[in-house]
Amino acid sequence: MRAGGPTDTVPTAPLPDATILGYPRIGPDRELKRAVEAHWRGRLDEAGLRRAAAELRTATRARLRSLGLTGASAVPADFTYYDQVLQVTTAFGALPERFADLRGGALSADGSSGDYPGTSLDGYFTVARGRGEDAALEMTKWLDSNYHYLVPEIDERTVLDYVPGFGAVDPADGPVAQVLEAARAGEQVPRPVVVGPVTYLLLAKPSDAAADGFALTDRLADLLAAYGHLLADLWAAGAEWVQFDEPALVSDAWSLPREEVLRLVHDVYTWVAAITERPQVLVAGSYGSLGDALPVLASTGVDGVALDLVAGGLPSAEDLAGLAGRSVVAGVVSGRNVWRTDLDAALTALESLRERLPEDARLSVGTSTSLQHVPHDVERETDLDPAIRSWLAFADQKVAEVQVLARGLAEGRDAVAEELAEDARLRAERAAHPGVARAGVRDAVAALTGADRTRAPYEERRAAQTERFHLPLLPTTTIGSFPQTAEIRRDRAAHRRGELDDAGYEQAMHAEIERVVRLQEELGLDVLVHGEAERNDMVQYFAELLDGFVTTQHGWVQSYGSRCTRPSILWGDVARPAPMTVAWSQYAQSLTDKPVKGMLTGPVTIMAWSFVRDDVPRSLVADELGLALREEVADLESAGIGIIQVDEPAIRETLPLRLADRESYLTWSVGSFRLATGGAAPATQVHTHLCYSEFDVVIDAVDHLDADVTSIEASRSRMDILPAVAEHGFERQLGPGVWDIHSPRVPSTDECAELLERAVAALGIERLWANPDCGLKTRAYEETVESLRHLVDAAHRVRAEN
Ligand code: GLN
Ligand code: ZN
């Protein structure tokens, strides 16, 4: 049965000296996205999709070999069509009740018994995307990255099963299928990558059907049995190593107390190690330091550990002592940023680690995380300033770096003297580049005082604003963007290509702004917006107008499923050469007597959705952005814009994974927002907007933002968060969303009114606003107009009744 080797026990082949923990799955030209979306639209059948995916995987393995990852187990097999957590969920049949019909049967077509727990490929996509009333699995951020995974929903009855042999016929081409595919092609065996059992449990949530008192850990035995069968299947397919990704171990912000997490780690890996028919197990602790989980892992029989030495520090000799005889992958090349690795510093870290490790531990060089967070190849960025390009390393360049470092470690620094010298030269060039450190910007940041981050007391502001705006109780507004129609996109694209000149573009955008302003007047909204038609993206728009950023041509990374983003690269000190939004806002305001809200993206969100420089602390970058935005706020005020919204939807998502790191993060992130808004006059009303729920986690920080009005996502949870807001003592104005803009569904007036009544009951009407959950750019006008009409009617009704 076992194809790969002569043994009938755990294989013993060592890990290669250089490896990566994972590689972008989307393809250099987003081949996977294109094929998957063509399949969804019915233009590519399942066989065609699977063929396209197989070609992409084959090309990826060949590429990695040609880049030098040649040994057995050097190349990761981490492909999945949509999400790596979903891959485990569907392989184990762990579908919530609403998708129970998608389990098993699909395979009976090819003669299998039908009791396989897994799904068909279309079942896999259905769970990811939902169907009719059956909501998709919830999507949420993967650790502190911009990748989103699908949250498993588990209860007492959820199937958690895996039938050996399934991998060979898995229609979702999971890890076993990928090992077999490489074997069939006569290639070196790759190293399958699977989300590990502890992380799978910690990332899951109890399903709605779970009984009170149900704990996810109640299902540990079933989960382990499924993983055990999967291991046997991988072993039978010939895998020498399997990588279990256990990033959850680097965080202590789970509802399970740390001691219980550690006990779980101990139990799970003691159990795994006792299996005899399995590949060797490499446990990868990416996105931070394993901390006290490292000695616990070492106390089990796992064969290897991968350490993130970029986000986490060097472990102590004491914590490393238990790793005698094991493999250690030292993640010194960042899988998160786009910068060349400081080869000298990385070699020093590797040498120190080698000194601290027990003698017979085997050290390999690797990436800190999967490279799924970075684009493929910087060589393709031919439009980039060559100086800036020479400082960058995308996935392919990082593959080369791990090998240089492995050589330096094995053969000594002399063996890589040329590479070290070249890196030092580029590093010196970068440091000396005039845009990297602008004296004016650095001086301005150094001169900041607390006063720059402090507005007049809220009561004073409230009085000045009441007098200025005469807003009714429960004022109505939107979050900023209006639907981005095909015409808007067409005009923007034509302008970008030079086919529409500046005057024509301005005319088109003015026409759109006028349309949106008239519509809002007709709907009876109280505070209007210009609609953001000119913005391709709320971060990139600003990145293109600020000094210190570059944008790429091919720098796509997966955000979720088939969705990719192309983050800008923040490489230098930030400066604002000219106003960025003033003309559009001013034009909108010229059309109406109602206040038009200016619209900016906050410093933390601009940073979170870009690739940020690695040569200065993030707090400095945040303040530089804060200063640039502060100038914009001043110019908006001078242009007569009295209400200014600074969006910070990302403040929650970059929250550190370790509780102990949160306070300092919140201090500088909140500080940068206060810098951006701190110059605003008392009569200027500052709004902020946050979404992606979990408001409760950051409520204290949001309070410190000191915005006059905060809008949040609240409709899906039916305002459940508001009693906590009241209890917290959050005193300023709040706009809890009453319309879930993530779906085309139109909420009725009654529904909106009921949510508003709930909000009034929790917080009182005096400080409430009525608005949707988020911007409307992804919605169509059809549902937008009707929904906003209902929202305004509901506000009127609730106003009259209170
Ligand atoms: N002002 C932005 C918009 O309306 C806010 C988007 C967001 O929070 N993600 O589109
Ligand atoms: Zn939002």
Short mmCIF file of N, CA, C and O in Angstrom, two decimals, residues 502 505-510 513 530 534-535 541 545 580-589 596:
data_model
loop_
_atom_site.label_atom_id
_atom_site.label_comp_id
_atom_site.label_asym_id
_atom_site.label_seq_id
_atom_site.Cartn_x
_atom_site.Cartn_y
_atom_site.Cartn_z
N ASP A 502 -8.20 64.72 -18.00
CA ASP A 502 -8.54 65.16 -16.64
C ASP A 502 -9.88 65.89 -16.61
O ASP A 502 -10.69 65.69 -15.71
N TYR A 505 -12.72 63.53 -17.02
CA TYR A 505 -12.87 62.71 -15.82
C TYR A 505 -13.54 63.52 -14.72
O TYR A 505 -14.47 63.05 -14.06
N GLU A 506 -13.09 64.75 -14.56
CA GLU A 506 -13.67 65.58 -13.52
C GLU A 506 -15.16 65.79 -13.78
O GLU A 506 -15.99 65.71 -12.86
N GLN A 507 -15.47 65.99 -15.04
CA GLN A 507 -16.88 66.19 -15.40
C GLN A 507 -17.71 64.95 -15.05
O GLN A 507 -18.80 65.04 -14.49
N ALA A 508 -17.16 63.80 -15.39
CA ALA A 508 -17.89 62.55 -15.11
C ALA A 508 -18.10 62.37 -13.61
O ALA A 508 -19.19 62.01 -13.15
N MET A 509 -17.05 62.64 -12.83
CA MET A 509 -17.16 62.47 -11.38
C MET A 509 -18.11 63.51 -10.79
O MET A 509 -18.89 63.22 -9.89
N HIS A 510 -18.06 64.73 -11.31
CA HIS A 510 -18.98 65.75 -10.82
C HIS A 510 -20.42 65.35 -11.08
O HIS A 510 -21.30 65.54 -10.22
N ILE A 513 -21.29 62.83 -8.51
CA ILE A 513 -21.46 63.45 -7.18
C ILE A 513 -22.82 64.16 -7.12
O ILE A 513 -23.57 64.02 -6.14
N HIS A 530 -20.29 62.53 -0.44
CA HIS A 530 -20.12 62.75 -1.88
C HIS A 530 -20.13 61.44 -2.65
O HIS A 530 -20.26 61.43 -3.85
N GLU A 534 -14.69 58.46 -6.91
CA GLU A 534 -13.32 58.60 -7.44
C GLU A 534 -12.35 57.60 -6.82
O GLU A 534 -11.20 57.54 -7.21
N ARG A 535 -12.81 56.82 -5.85
CA ARG A 535 -11.88 55.93 -5.14
C ARG A 535 -11.99 54.49 -5.63
O ARG A 535 -13.05 53.88 -5.54
N TYR A 541 -6.35 54.69 -2.81
CA TYR A 541 -6.60 56.06 -3.24
C TYR A 541 -5.65 57.03 -2.55
O TYR A 541 -5.05 57.90 -3.18
N LEU A 545 -1.74 59.17 -3.64
CA LEU A 545 -1.61 60.63 -3.55
C LEU A 545 -0.58 61.08 -2.52
O LEU A 545 -0.22 62.25 -2.47
N MET A 580 -5.95 65.99 -1.00
CA MET A 580 -6.30 64.72 -1.66
C MET A 580 -7.79 64.57 -1.93
O MET A 580 -8.20 63.92 -2.88
N THR A 581 -8.59 65.16 -1.05
CA THR A 581 -10.04 64.92 -1.15
C THR A 581 -10.84 66.22 -1.20
O THR A 581 -12.04 66.19 -1.39
N VAL A 582 -10.14 67.33 -0.98
CA VAL A 582 -10.85 68.58 -0.72
C VAL A 582 -11.75 69.00 -1.89
O VAL A 582 -12.92 69.35 -1.70
N ALA A 583 -11.22 68.93 -3.11
CA ALA A 583 -11.99 69.43 -4.26
C ALA A 583 -13.30 68.66 -4.42
O ALA A 583 -14.35 69.26 -4.67
N TRP A 584 -13.25 67.34 -4.25
CA TRP A 584 -14.48 66.54 -4.42
C TRP A 584 -15.49 66.89 -3.34
O TRP A 584 -16.68 67.08 -3.62
N SER A 585 -15.03 67.00 -2.10
CA SER A 585 -15.95 67.30 -1.00
C SER A 585 -16.53 68.70 -1.16
O SER A 585 -17.72 68.93 -0.93
N GLN A 586 -15.64 69.60 -1.55
CA GLN A 586 -16.08 70.99 -1.71
C GLN A 586 -17.13 71.10 -2.82
O GLN A 586 -18.13 71.80 -2.68
N TYR A 587 -16.90 70.38 -3.90
CA TYR A 587 -17.89 70.41 -4.98
C TYR A 587 -19.23 69.88 -4.47
O TYR A 587 -20.29 70.48 -4.71
N ALA A 588 -19.19 68.76 -3.74
CA ALA A 588 -20.44 68.19 -3.22
C ALA A 588 -21.14 69.21 -2.31
O ALA A 588 -22.35 69.42 -2.39
N GLN A 589 -20.35 69.87 -1.46
CA GLN A 589 -20.96 70.82 -0.53
C GLN A 589 -21.56 72.03 -1.26
O GLN A 589 -22.55 72.59 -0.81
N VAL A 596 -22.22 68.24 4.14
CA VAL A 596 -21.60 67.11 3.45
C VAL A 596 -20.40 66.67 4.28
O VAL A 596 -19.56 67.48 4.65
#
